[in-house]
């Protein structure tokens, strides 16, 4: 017997799930929202309206099936709380300690167990490997091409006869792109099978080992093909790690602070970039081995990840997916403040996953990949994650992260000046990532993107135009650096943390691994394209044309985000099923006919009385919970 579906009408998606119509349900619930075509944009609690006796019977059936009979009273209390979250004060079965813990979820949302913070921070440290490697190769690019006899830039005294600088620039680009090529085509796609067999922690351990050993190997390379191979191996670990760590964090965190904690991935990436620039400066005078130290030092943040990952609790949602409900409950008890909150989340997650199964059955790896584009609810998540990940490369941040030293040398800086200016970029990138810890869950993912992309466009355009200033002028290098730093300041709290946080949230549990693999592969594939092409683009377009080109891509990305990226803040991972059930056409029409006119009236014409009708309507207890959140934020 299915303890949840016994009171729920089944949905027949048939051959064309887009034609689904809402149908009545038993009990007091009037309608079920289609998770493929949510034309009314309603968000529904799957437990709302179920009579108390029926709910208790469903919980007992679930507990027996899950071999958790000893937890039935606790699970029943948890189900009552999950059924109507704002009304927990009226649940007679709760004691004062449990009520106080539930109050603190709203009043003190950052008051969480040590195990939760340890898990998120430790795993996100792995992102520092990626950031450190980017900047290590950034500084190393000034030396290793000469050591391996593939110089890509003519010396100041003029080109050396017989040296093909155009050909060498392609080699430098391909070597720098090695980790992103391997990530996009191998590492990311290993995430799904690795997760299936070894769990989130096992996949992270596998990835960390690759990240640890491969960067050490890069420091001992004797030819550019050897360096290329070590960087390909790094990409295998980097892709698997980037595909699973944000998922791991998102699945473990409460909805109210999920964005702020999951974005620690980007925080540590930015910190890794900053540490990489520090390392570049620290070994500046190390002579012929400087570039080897710059590349090899990126192994450092992988060490705590390898040692500590199995001290973290496994994802409870992965346990639920495997039918290991006792393990899921034990994990939730470590990640939540009280057993009641663990029981509530366990049963609520289980109930919503049963709703998902109405539209998504069991499928193999290949089928799940195909379903990213064929199941409407999943397809919308695929489009949104593709958009934010592609935008991260379109915005041009990695032309600075990969090649800032080269850019500053082109601006007339000496080698030390270029490294110092790059250090400044890394510092700005890290410092301005901090505000997103609070703003990402307050203003939302979409709002941060829509605000920061126009700012990135004009600052990148200004940086490019500053190359027109005569190089002998004092203002030349200073203004270029200023606008690049300003660009980084706008990037860091917006497009920096959002893509990985967002992509880890938007897919249903059944497709979360392969969906995140798709998203990260998209990001890193285009990072590889950028890395390969920018040295040649810089030679062909010169810095003015290259920077202006990426400024134009920022505008294109802004339009894509405006139409295709729904908001996800402060919704549980399961409630997002309803958000992504809203047809893309409905979302686009709302943005064009409601949101854009409102914005023009409110912020261009300064009409304070302008009001925006919300797109999403929250049903029952979910609506009340939303009101509580809004009041708290106010």
Coordinates of C-alpha atoms in Angstrom, one line a residue:
X1 CA 0.0 0.0 0.0
X2 CA 1.2 3.5 -0.8
X3 CA 0.7 5.6 2.3
X4 CA 0.5 8.9 0.5
X5 CA -1.2 8.1 -2.8
X6 CA -4.1 6.4 -1.1
X7 CA -5.7 9.8 -0.7
X8 CA -4.4 11.2 -3.9
X9 CA -5.9 11.0 -7.4
X10 CA -3.4 9.7 -10.0
X11 CA -2.4 11.8 -13.0
X12 CA -2.3 10.2 -16.4
X13 CA 0.2 12.2 -18.4
X14 CA -0.2 9.9 -21.3
X15 CA 1.6 10.6 -24.6
X16 CA 1.1 14.3 -24.3
X17 CA 1.5 15.6 -20.7
X18 CA 1.0 19.2 -21.8
X19 CA -2.7 18.4 -22.3
X20 CA -3.3 17.5 -18.7
X21 CA -6.3 19.0 -17.0
X22 CA -6.6 19.6 -13.2
X23 CA -8.8 17.0 -11.5
X24 CA -10.6 16.8 -8.2
X25 CA -9.1 14.9 -5.3
X26 CA -10.7 13.1 -2.4
X27 CA -11.1 14.6 1.0
X28 CA -11.1 18.4 1.4
X29 CA -8.5 19.0 -1.3
X30 CA -10.3 20.2 -4.4
X31 CA -7.7 20.1 -7.1
X32 CA -4.3 18.6 -7.9
X33 CA -1.8 20.8 -9.6
X34 CA -0.3 19.2 -12.7
X35 CA 3.5 19.0 -12.3
X36 CA 3.8 19.2 -16.1
X37 CA 1.4 22.1 -16.9
X38 CA 0.6 24.3 -13.9
X39 CA -1.4 26.9 -15.9
X40 CA -2.7 28.6 -12.7
X41 CA 0.8 28.9 -11.2
X42 CA -0.3 27.4 -7.9
X43 CA 2.1 26.0 -5.3
X44 CA 0.6 23.3 -3.3
X45 CA 1.4 21.4 -0.1
X46 CA 0.8 17.6 -0.8
X47 CA -0.4 17.0 2.7
X48 CA -2.8 20.0 3.0
X49 CA -6.5 19.0 3.4
X50 CA -5.9 15.4 4.3
X51 CA -8.1 14.5 7.3
X52 CA -6.2 13.9 10.5
X53 CA -7.2 10.2 10.8
X54 CA -6.2 9.5 7.2
X55 CA -2.9 11.3 7.7
X56 CA -2.1 9.3 10.8
X57 CA -3.0 6.1 9.0
X58 CA -0.8 7.1 6.0
X59 CA 2.1 7.8 8.4
X60 CA 1.7 4.4 10.1
X61 CA 1.7 2.7 6.7
X62 CA 4.8 4.6 5.7
X63 CA 6.5 3.7 9.0
X64 CA 5.8 0.0 8.6
X65 CA 7.1 0.0 5.0
X66 CA 10.2 1.9 6.1
X67 CA 10.7 -0.3 9.2
X68 CA 10.4 2.7 11.5
X69 CA 7.5 1.6 13.7
X70 CA 9.3 2.9 16.8
X71 CA 9.2 6.4 15.3
X72 CA 5.4 6.5 14.5
X73 CA 4.4 9.0 17.2
X74 CA 7.2 11.4 16.2
X75 CA 6.5 11.0 12.5
X76 CA 2.8 11.7 13.1
X77 CA 3.7 14.9 14.9
X78 CA 6.0 15.8 12.1
X79 CA 3.3 15.2 9.5
X80 CA 0.9 17.5 11.4
X81 CA 3.5 20.3 11.4
X82 CA 4.3 19.7 7.7
X83 CA 0.6 19.7 6.8
X84 CA 0.1 23.3 8.1
X85 CA 3.5 24.9 9.0
X86 CA 2.3 28.3 10.3
X87 CA -0.2 26.6 12.7
X88 CA 2.2 24.5 14.7
X89 CA 1.3 26.4 17.9
X90 CA -2.1 24.7 17.8
X91 CA -0.7 21.1 17.5
X92 CA -1.4 19.8 21.0
X93 CA 1.0 16.9 20.7
X94 CA 4.1 19.2 20.6
X95 CA 6.0 20.1 23.8
X96 CA 7.5 23.5 24.5
X97 CA 11.0 22.6 23.3
X98 CA 9.7 21.5 20.0
X99 CA 7.5 24.7 19.6
X100 CA 10.5 26.8 20.5
X101 CA 12.6 25.1 17.8
X102 CA 9.9 25.7 15.2
X103 CA 9.7 29.4 16.2
X104 CA 13.4 29.7 15.8
X105 CA 13.2 28.6 12.2
X106 CA 11.6 32.0 11.5
X107 CA 13.1 34.2 14.2
X108 CA 16.6 32.8 14.1
X109 CA 16.9 31.0 10.8
X110 CA 20.8 30.9 11.0
X111 CA 20.7 28.9 14.3
X112 CA 21.5 25.5 12.8
X113 CA 23.5 22.5 14.0
X114 CA 27.3 22.4 13.7
X115 CA 27.0 19.3 11.4
X116 CA 25.2 21.3 8.8
X117 CA 27.7 24.1 8.7
X118 CA 30.6 21.7 8.8
X119 CA 29.1 19.8 5.8
X120 CA 28.5 22.8 3.7
X121 CA 31.8 24.6 4.4
X122 CA 34.0 21.5 4.1
X123 CA 32.6 20.4 0.8
X124 CA 32.6 23.9 -0.6
X125 CA 36.4 24.2 0.2
X126 CA 36.7 21.9 -2.8
X127 CA 35.6 24.8 -5.0
X128 CA 38.9 26.6 -4.0
X129 CA 40.7 24.0 -6.1
X130 CA 38.9 25.2 -9.2
X131 CA 39.5 28.9 -8.3
X132 CA 43.1 28.4 -7.4
X133 CA 43.8 26.5 -10.6
X134 CA 42.3 29.3 -12.7
X135 CA 44.6 31.9 -11.2
X136 CA 47.6 29.6 -11.0
X137 CA 47.4 29.1 -14.7
X138 CA 46.8 32.8 -15.1
X139 CA 50.2 33.6 -13.6
X140 CA 51.9 30.6 -15.1
X141 CA 50.8 31.7 -18.6
X142 CA 53.6 34.3 -18.4
X143 CA 56.3 31.6 -18.1
X144 CA 55.5 28.1 -19.1
X145 CA 55.0 28.8 -22.9
X146 CA 58.5 30.1 -23.0
X147 CA 59.9 27.1 -21.1
X148 CA 58.1 24.7 -23.4
X149 CA 59.1 26.7 -26.5
X150 CA 55.6 27.7 -27.5
X151 CA 55.7 31.5 -26.9
X152 CA 52.3 33.1 -27.8
X153 CA 53.3 36.7 -27.4
X154 CA 56.2 38.4 -29.3
X155 CA 58.9 40.0 -27.1
X156 CA 59.0 43.8 -27.0
X157 CA 62.0 43.9 -29.3
X158 CA 59.9 42.3 -32.0
X159 CA 58.8 38.9 -33.3
X160 CA 61.4 36.1 -33.5
X161 CA 61.7 34.8 -37.1
X162 CA 60.2 31.3 -37.6
X163 CA 58.0 31.4 -34.5
X164 CA 54.3 31.0 -35.3
X165 CA 52.7 33.1 -32.5
X166 CA 49.1 32.5 -33.8
X167 CA 49.6 28.7 -33.7
X168 CA 51.2 28.9 -30.2
X169 CA 48.3 31.0 -28.9
X170 CA 46.0 28.1 -29.8
X171 CA 48.3 25.7 -27.9
X172 CA 48.3 28.0 -24.8
X173 CA 44.5 28.3 -25.0
X174 CA 44.0 24.5 -25.3
X175 CA 46.3 23.7 -22.4
X176 CA 44.5 26.3 -20.2
X177 CA 41.1 24.8 -21.4
X178 CA 42.2 21.2 -20.5
X179 CA 40.3 21.0 -17.2
X180 CA 37.1 22.4 -18.7
X181 CA 37.3 20.1 -21.8
X182 CA 37.6 17.0 -19.6
X183 CA 34.9 18.3 -17.2
X184 CA 32.4 19.0 -19.9
X185 CA 32.8 15.7 -21.7
X186 CA 33.8 13.3 -18.9
X187 CA 33.9 14.6 -15.3
X188 CA 30.4 16.0 -15.2
X189 CA 28.8 12.9 -16.8
X190 CA 30.5 10.6 -14.3
X191 CA 28.5 12.3 -11.5
X192 CA 25.2 10.4 -12.1
X193 CA 26.6 6.8 -12.1
X194 CA 29.0 7.7 -9.2
X195 CA 26.2 9.1 -7.2
X196 CA 24.1 6.0 -7.9
X197 CA 26.6 3.6 -6.6
X198 CA 28.6 5.6 -4.0
X199 CA 26.4 8.4 -2.9
X200 CA 27.1 12.1 -2.6
X201 CA 30.1 11.7 -0.2
X202 CA 31.7 8.9 -2.3
X203 CA 31.5 11.0 -5.5
X204 CA 33.1 14.0 -3.7
X205 CA 35.9 11.7 -2.4
X206 CA 36.5 10.4 -5.9
X207 CA 36.6 13.9 -7.3
X208 CA 38.9 15.2 -4.5
X209 CA 41.5 12.5 -5.2
X210 CA 41.7 13.6 -8.8
X211 CA 42.0 17.2 -7.8
X212 CA 44.7 16.4 -5.3
X213 CA 47.0 14.3 -7.5
X214 CA 46.6 15.9 -10.9
X215 CA 47.6 19.5 -9.9
X216 CA 50.8 18.0 -8.3
X217 CA 51.5 16.3 -11.5
X218 CA 51.1 19.5 -13.5
X219 CA 53.9 21.0 -11.5
X220 CA 56.3 18.2 -12.6
X221 CA 55.4 18.3 -16.3
X222 CA 58.3 18.4 -18.7
X223 CA 56.5 19.2 -22.0
X224 CA 53.3 21.0 -22.9
X225 CA 51.5 17.7 -23.9
X226 CA 52.3 16.3 -20.4
X227 CA 50.9 19.5 -18.9
X228 CA 47.8 19.2 -21.0
X229 CA 47.2 15.6 -19.9
X230 CA 47.5 16.5 -16.2
X231 CA 45.0 19.3 -16.7
X232 CA 42.6 16.8 -18.4
X233 CA 42.8 14.6 -15.3
X234 CA 42.1 17.6 -13.1
X235 CA 39.0 18.2 -15.2
X236 CA 37.6 14.7 -14.4
X237 CA 37.7 15.5 -10.7
X238 CA 36.6 19.1 -11.2
X239 CA 33.6 18.2 -13.3
X240 CA 32.4 15.4 -10.9
X241 CA 33.0 17.7 -7.9
X242 CA 31.2 20.7 -9.3
X243 CA 28.2 18.5 -10.3
X244 CA 27.7 17.0 -6.8
X245 CA 28.8 19.5 -4.1
X246 CA 26.1 22.1 -4.8
X247 CA 23.5 19.3 -4.9
X248 CA 24.8 17.9 -1.6
X249 CA 24.6 21.3 0.1
X250 CA 21.2 22.1 -1.4
X251 CA 19.7 18.8 -0.2
X252 CA 21.0 19.2 3.3
X253 CA 20.0 22.8 3.9
X254 CA 16.6 24.3 5.1
X255 CA 14.8 26.2 2.4
X256 CA 15.0 29.6 4.3
X257 CA 18.8 29.7 4.1
X258 CA 19.5 27.3 1.3
X259 CA 20.7 30.0 -1.1
X260 CA 23.0 31.6 1.5
X261 CA 24.7 28.2 2.3
X262 CA 24.8 26.7 -1.1
X263 CA 26.4 29.8 -2.5
X264 CA 29.4 29.1 -0.3
X265 CA 30.5 27.1 -3.3
X266 CA 31.0 30.3 -5.2
X267 CA 32.5 32.0 -2.0
X268 CA 35.2 29.4 -1.9
X269 CA 35.7 29.6 -5.6
X270 CA 36.3 33.3 -5.2
X271 CA 38.5 32.6 -2.2
X272 CA 40.5 30.1 -4.3
X273 CA 40.9 32.7 -7.0
X274 CA 42.2 35.1 -4.4
X275 CA 44.6 32.6 -2.9
X276 CA 45.8 31.7 -6.3
X277 CA 46.8 35.3 -7.0
X278 CA 48.5 35.4 -3.6
X279 CA 50.5 32.3 -4.5
X280 CA 51.4 33.8 -7.8
X281 CA 52.9 36.8 -6.0
X282 CA 54.5 34.7 -3.3
X283 CA 56.6 32.7 -5.8
X284 CA 57.1 35.6 -8.2
X285 CA 60.9 35.5 -7.6
X286 CA 61.2 31.7 -7.5
X287 CA 62.9 31.7 -11.0
X288 CA 62.4 28.9 -13.4
X289 CA 60.2 26.9 -11.1
X290 CA 57.8 29.7 -10.3
X291 CA 55.1 28.6 -12.8
X292 CA 55.4 25.0 -11.5
X293 CA 54.7 26.2 -7.9
X294 CA 51.8 28.4 -9.2
X295 CA 50.1 25.4 -10.8
X296 CA 51.0 22.7 -8.2
X297 CA 50.0 24.7 -5.1
X298 CA 46.3 24.2 -6.0
X299 CA 46.5 20.8 -4.3
X300 CA 46.3 22.4 -0.9
X301 CA 42.4 22.9 -0.6
X302 CA 41.8 19.3 -1.8
X303 CA 43.6 17.9 1.2
X304 CA 40.9 18.7 3.9
X305 CA 38.2 17.5 1.4
X306 CA 39.8 14.1 1.0
X307 CA 40.3 13.7 4.8
X308 CA 37.0 15.1 6.0
X309 CA 34.2 14.2 3.6
X310 CA 33.1 11.0 5.4
X311 CA 32.7 12.9 8.6
X312 CA 29.7 14.7 7.0
X313 CA 26.2 13.2 7.1
X314 CA 25.1 11.7 3.7
X315 CA 22.3 13.5 1.9
X316 CA 18.9 12.4 3.4
X317 CA 17.3 12.8 0.0
X318 CA 19.8 10.4 -1.5
X319 CA 18.9 7.9 1.2
X320 CA 15.2 8.4 0.5
X321 CA 15.8 7.8 -3.2
X322 CA 17.4 4.5 -2.2
X323 CA 14.6 3.6 0.1
X324 CA 16.9 3.8 3.2
X325 CA 14.5 5.8 5.4
X326 CA 16.1 5.0 8.7
X327 CA 19.5 6.3 7.4
X328 CA 17.7 9.4 6.0
X329 CA 16.2 10.0 9.4
X330 CA 19.5 9.6 11.2
X331 CA 21.1 12.0 8.7
X332 CA 18.3 14.6 9.2
X333 CA 18.7 14.3 13.0
X334 CA 22.3 15.6 12.5
X335 CA 21.2 18.3 10.1
X336 CA 18.3 19.7 12.1
X337 CA 18.0 21.0 15.6
X338 CA 15.4 18.5 16.9
X339 CA 14.1 15.0 16.0
X340 CA 10.7 16.6 15.3
X341 CA 12.1 18.8 12.6
X342 CA 13.9 15.7 11.2
X343 CA 10.7 13.7 11.2
X344 CA 8.7 16.5 9.6
X345 CA 11.2 17.0 6.8
X346 CA 11.5 13.2 6.2
X347 CA 7.8 12.7 5.8
X348 CA 7.2 15.9 3.8
X349 CA 10.1 15.1 1.4
X350 CA 8.7 11.6 1.0
X351 CA 5.2 12.9 0.3
X352 CA 6.3 15.3 -2.4
X353 CA 8.5 12.7 -4.0
X354 CA 5.4 10.6 -4.4
X355 CA 3.8 13.5 -6.2
X356 CA 6.8 13.7 -8.6
X357 CA 6.4 10.0 -9.4
X358 CA 3.1 10.8 -11.1
X359 CA 5.0 12.4 -13.9
X360 CA 8.3 10.7 -13.6
X361 CA 8.8 6.9 -13.3
X362 CA 12.0 4.9 -12.9
X363 CA 14.4 5.2 -15.8
X364 CA 17.9 4.4 -16.7
X365 CA 20.8 6.8 -17.2
X366 CA 20.3 7.4 -20.9
X367 CA 16.5 7.7 -20.5
X368 CA 17.0 10.3 -17.7
X369 CA 19.2 12.4 -20.0
X370 CA 16.7 12.3 -22.8
X371 CA 13.9 13.2 -20.3
X372 CA 15.8 16.5 -19.6
X373 CA 14.3 17.6 -22.9
X374 CA 11.0 15.7 -23.1
X375 CA 9.3 15.9 -19.7
X376 CA 7.8 19.5 -19.6
X377 CA 8.5 20.1 -15.9
X378 CA 12.1 18.9 -16.3
X379 CA 12.6 20.6 -19.6
X380 CA 11.9 24.0 -18.0
X381 CA 14.5 23.4 -15.4
X382 CA 16.9 22.3 -18.1
X383 CA 16.3 25.6 -20.0
X384 CA 16.7 27.8 -16.9
X385 CA 19.9 26.1 -15.6
X386 CA 21.3 26.2 -19.2
X387 CA 20.6 29.9 -19.3
X388 CA 22.3 30.9 -16.0
X389 CA 25.3 28.6 -16.6
X390 CA 25.8 29.9 -20.2
X391 CA 25.4 33.5 -18.9
X392 CA 28.3 32.9 -16.5
X393 CA 30.6 32.5 -19.4
X394 CA 28.8 35.1 -21.7
X395 CA 29.4 37.8 -19.0
X396 CA 33.1 37.6 -19.6
X397 CA 34.3 37.0 -16.0
X398 CA 36.6 34.2 -17.1
X399 CA 38.5 36.3 -19.6
X400 CA 39.7 38.1 -16.5
X401 CA 40.0 35.0 -14.2
X402 CA 42.0 33.1 -16.9
X403 CA 43.9 35.9 -18.6
X404 CA 44.0 39.0 -16.4
X405 CA 47.8 39.0 -16.2
X406 CA 47.9 38.8 -20.0
X407 CA 45.3 41.6 -20.3
X408 CA 47.2 43.9 -18.0
X409 CA 50.5 43.2 -19.9
X410 CA 48.6 44.2 -23.0
X411 CA 47.6 47.4 -21.2
X412 CA 51.3 48.2 -20.7
X413 CA 51.9 46.8 -17.2
X414 CA 55.1 45.0 -16.3
X415 CA 55.0 41.4 -15.1
X416 CA 55.0 42.4 -11.4
X417 CA 52.4 45.1 -12.0
X418 CA 50.2 42.7 -13.9
X419 CA 50.3 40.2 -11.0
X420 CA 49.5 42.9 -8.5
X421 CA 46.6 44.1 -10.6
X422 CA 45.4 40.6 -10.9
X423 CA 45.7 40.2 -7.1
X424 CA 43.4 43.3 -6.8
X425 CA 40.9 41.7 -9.1
X426 CA 40.9 38.5 -6.9
X427 CA 40.5 40.5 -3.7
X428 CA 37.5 42.4 -5.1
X429 CA 35.9 39.2 -6.4
X430 CA 36.2 37.6 -3.0
X431 CA 35.1 40.5 -0.8
X432 CA 32.1 41.4 -2.9
X433 CA 30.9 37.7 -2.9
X434 CA 30.0 38.1 0.8
X435 CA 26.9 40.2 0.5
X436 CA 25.2 37.4 -1.5
X437 CA 25.1 35.2 1.6
X438 CA 22.2 37.4 2.8
X439 CA 20.9 38.9 -0.4
X440 CA 20.4 35.7 -2.4
X441 CA 17.6 34.5 0.0
X442 CA 16.2 38.0 0.6
X443 CA 16.0 39.5 -2.9
X444 CA 16.2 36.2 -4.7
X445 CA 18.3 34.6 -7.5
X446 CA 16.5 36.2 -10.4
X447 CA 16.5 39.7 -8.9
X448 CA 20.3 39.7 -8.3
X449 CA 20.9 38.6 -12.0
X450 CA 18.6 41.3 -13.4
X451 CA 20.3 44.0 -11.4
X452 CA 23.9 43.0 -11.9
X453 CA 24.0 42.1 -15.7
X454 CA 23.4 45.7 -16.9
X455 CA 26.1 46.9 -14.5
X456 CA 28.5 44.2 -15.9
X457 CA 27.8 45.3 -19.4
X458 CA 28.6 48.9 -19.0
X459 CA 31.7 48.4 -16.8
X460 CA 33.2 45.9 -19.3
X461 CA 32.4 48.3 -22.2
X462 CA 34.1 51.1 -20.3
X463 CA 37.2 48.9 -19.6
X464 CA 37.5 48.1 -23.3
X465 CA 37.2 51.7 -24.4
X466 CA 39.9 52.7 -21.9
X467 CA 42.4 50.8 -24.0
X468 CA 41.9 53.6 -26.6
X469 CA 43.6 56.0 -24.1
X470 CA 47.3 56.4 -25.1
X471 CA 49.4 53.8 -23.3
X472 CA 51.8 56.5 -22.1
X473 CA 49.1 58.2 -20.1
X474 CA 48.9 57.7 -16.4
X475 CA 45.1 57.2 -16.7
X476 CA 45.5 54.3 -19.2
X477 CA 46.3 51.3 -16.9
X478 CA 44.6 52.9 -13.9
X479 CA 41.2 53.3 -15.5
X480 CA 41.4 49.8 -17.2
X481 CA 42.1 48.2 -13.7
X482 CA 39.4 50.4 -12.1
X483 CA 36.6 49.3 -14.5
X484 CA 37.7 45.6 -14.3
X485 CA 37.6 45.8 -10.5
X486 CA 34.1 47.4 -10.7
X487 CA 33.0 44.7 -13.1
X488 CA 34.1 42.1 -10.6
X489 CA 32.3 43.9 -7.8
X490 CA 29.0 43.6 -9.7
X491 CA 29.7 40.0 -10.8
X492 CA 30.5 38.6 -7.4
X493 CA 27.1 39.0 -5.6
X494 CA 25.1 38.2 -8.7
X495 CA 26.1 35.9 -11.6
X496 CA 28.9 34.6 -9.4
X497 CA 26.9 32.6 -6.7
X498 CA 23.6 32.2 -8.6
X499 CA 24.3 29.6 -11.4
X500 CA 25.5 26.7 -9.2
X501 CA 23.1 27.4 -6.4
X502 CA 20.2 27.7 -8.9
X503 CA 21.1 24.6 -10.9
X504 CA 21.4 22.5 -7.8
X505 CA 17.8 23.4 -6.8
X506 CA 15.7 23.3 -9.9
X507 CA 15.6 19.6 -10.9
X508 CA 13.4 16.9 -9.3
X509 CA 15.2 14.3 -7.2
X510 CA 14.8 11.7 -9.9
X511 CA 16.8 13.9 -12.4
X512 CA 18.9 16.0 -10.0
X513 CA 22.3 14.3 -10.8
X514 CA 22.0 14.2 -14.5
X515 CA 20.4 17.6 -14.6
X516 CA 23.3 19.1 -12.6
X517 CA 25.7 17.3 -14.8
X518 CA 24.1 19.0 -17.8
X519 CA 24.2 22.4 -16.2
X520 CA 27.9 22.1 -15.1
X521 CA 28.9 20.6 -18.4
X522 CA 27.3 23.6 -20.1
X523 CA 29.2 26.0 -17.9
X524 CA 32.6 24.3 -18.2
X525 CA 32.2 23.6 -22.0
X526 CA 31.8 27.2 -22.7
X527 CA 34.6 28.0 -20.2
X528 CA 36.7 25.8 -22.4
X529 CA 35.6 27.6 -25.6
X530 CA 36.4 30.9 -24.0
X531 CA 39.8 29.7 -22.7
X532 CA 40.7 28.4 -26.2
X533 CA 39.5 31.3 -28.2
X534 CA 40.4 34.3 -26.1
X535 CA 44.1 34.5 -26.8
X536 CA 43.3 34.4 -30.5
X537 CA 40.4 36.8 -30.1
X538 CA 42.6 39.2 -28.3
X539 CA 45.1 39.1 -31.2
X540 CA 42.4 39.5 -33.8
X541 CA 40.0 42.0 -32.1
X542 CA 42.6 43.7 -29.8
X543 CA 41.5 44.4 -26.3
X544 CA 39.0 47.1 -27.3
X545 CA 37.0 44.8 -29.6
X546 CA 37.3 41.8 -27.2
X547 CA 35.9 43.6 -24.2
X548 CA 33.1 45.3 -26.3
X549 CA 32.2 41.9 -27.7
X550 CA 31.7 40.5 -24.2
X551 CA 29.8 43.6 -23.1
X552 CA 27.3 42.8 -25.9
X553 CA 27.0 39.2 -24.6
X554 CA 26.0 40.6 -21.2
X555 CA 23.0 42.3 -22.8
X556 CA 22.0 39.1 -24.6
X557 CA 22.3 37.1 -21.3
X558 CA 20.1 39.7 -19.5
X559 CA 17.3 39.2 -22.1
X560 CA 17.5 35.4 -21.8
X561 CA 17.4 35.5 -18.0
X562 CA 14.4 37.9 -18.0
X563 CA 12.3 35.5 -20.1
X564 CA 13.5 32.0 -19.0
X565 CA 14.6 32.0 -15.4
X566 CA 11.9 31.7 -12.7
X567 CA 12.6 32.7 -9.1
X568 CA 13.3 29.9 -6.6
X569 CA 14.1 31.7 -3.3
X570 CA 12.7 30.3 0.0
X571 CA 10.8 27.4 -1.6
X572 CA 11.6 23.8 -0.6
X573 CA 13.2 21.7 -3.3
X574 CA 9.9 19.8 -3.6
X575 CA 7.8 23.0 -3.9
X576 CA 9.9 24.0 -6.9
X577 CA 8.1 21.2 -8.8
X578 CA 5.1 23.6 -9.0
X579 CA 7.2 26.6 -10.0
X580 CA 8.7 24.7 -12.9
X581 CA 5.3 23.2 -13.9
X582 CA 4.3 26.7 -15.1
X583 CA 4.6 26.7 -18.9
X584 CA 7.5 28.7 -20.3
X585 CA 5.0 30.7 -22.5
X586 CA 3.0 31.7 -19.4
X587 CA 6.1 32.8 -17.6
X588 CA 7.4 34.8 -20.6
X589 CA 4.0 36.4 -21.1
X590 CA 3.8 37.5 -17.5
X591 CA 7.3 39.0 -17.6
X592 CA 6.5 41.0 -20.8
X593 CA 3.0 42.1 -20.0
X594 CA 3.0 42.5 -16.2
X595 CA 6.6 42.6 -14.7
X596 CA 8.2 44.9 -17.4
X597 CA 5.4 47.5 -17.4
X598 CA 5.4 47.5 -13.6
X599 CA 9.2 48.1 -13.5
X600 CA 8.9 51.0 -16.0
X601 CA 6.1 52.6 -14.0
X602 CA 7.8 52.2 -10.6
X603 CA 11.4 52.9 -11.4
X604 CA 11.4 55.0 -14.6
X605 CA 8.2 57.0 -14.2
X606 CA 8.5 56.9 -10.3
X607 CA 4.8 56.0 -9.8
X608 CA 4.8 54.9 -6.2
X609 CA 1.3 53.5 -6.5
X610 CA 2.3 50.9 -9.1
X611 CA 1.5 47.4 -8.1
X612 CA 2.6 44.0 -9.5
X613 CA 0.3 41.1 -9.5
X614 CA 2.3 38.0 -8.4
X615 CA 2.7 35.2 -10.8
X616 CA 2.6 32.3 -8.3
X617 CA -0.4 31.7 -6.0
X618 CA 0.3 29.8 -2.8
X619 CA -2.4 27.4 -1.6
X620 CA -3.6 27.0 2.0
X621 CA -0.8 26.5 4.5
X622 CA 1.8 27.3 1.9
X623 CA 0.2 30.8 1.5
X624 CA 0.3 31.4 5.2
X625 CA 3.9 30.3 5.4
X626 CA 4.7 32.7 2.7
X627 CA 3.1 35.5 4.6
X628 CA 5.2 34.7 7.7
X629 CA 8.4 34.8 5.6
X630 CA 7.4 38.1 4.0
X631 CA 6.6 39.7 7.4
X632 CA 9.9 38.4 8.9
X633 CA 12.0 39.8 6.0
X634 CA 10.2 43.2 6.3

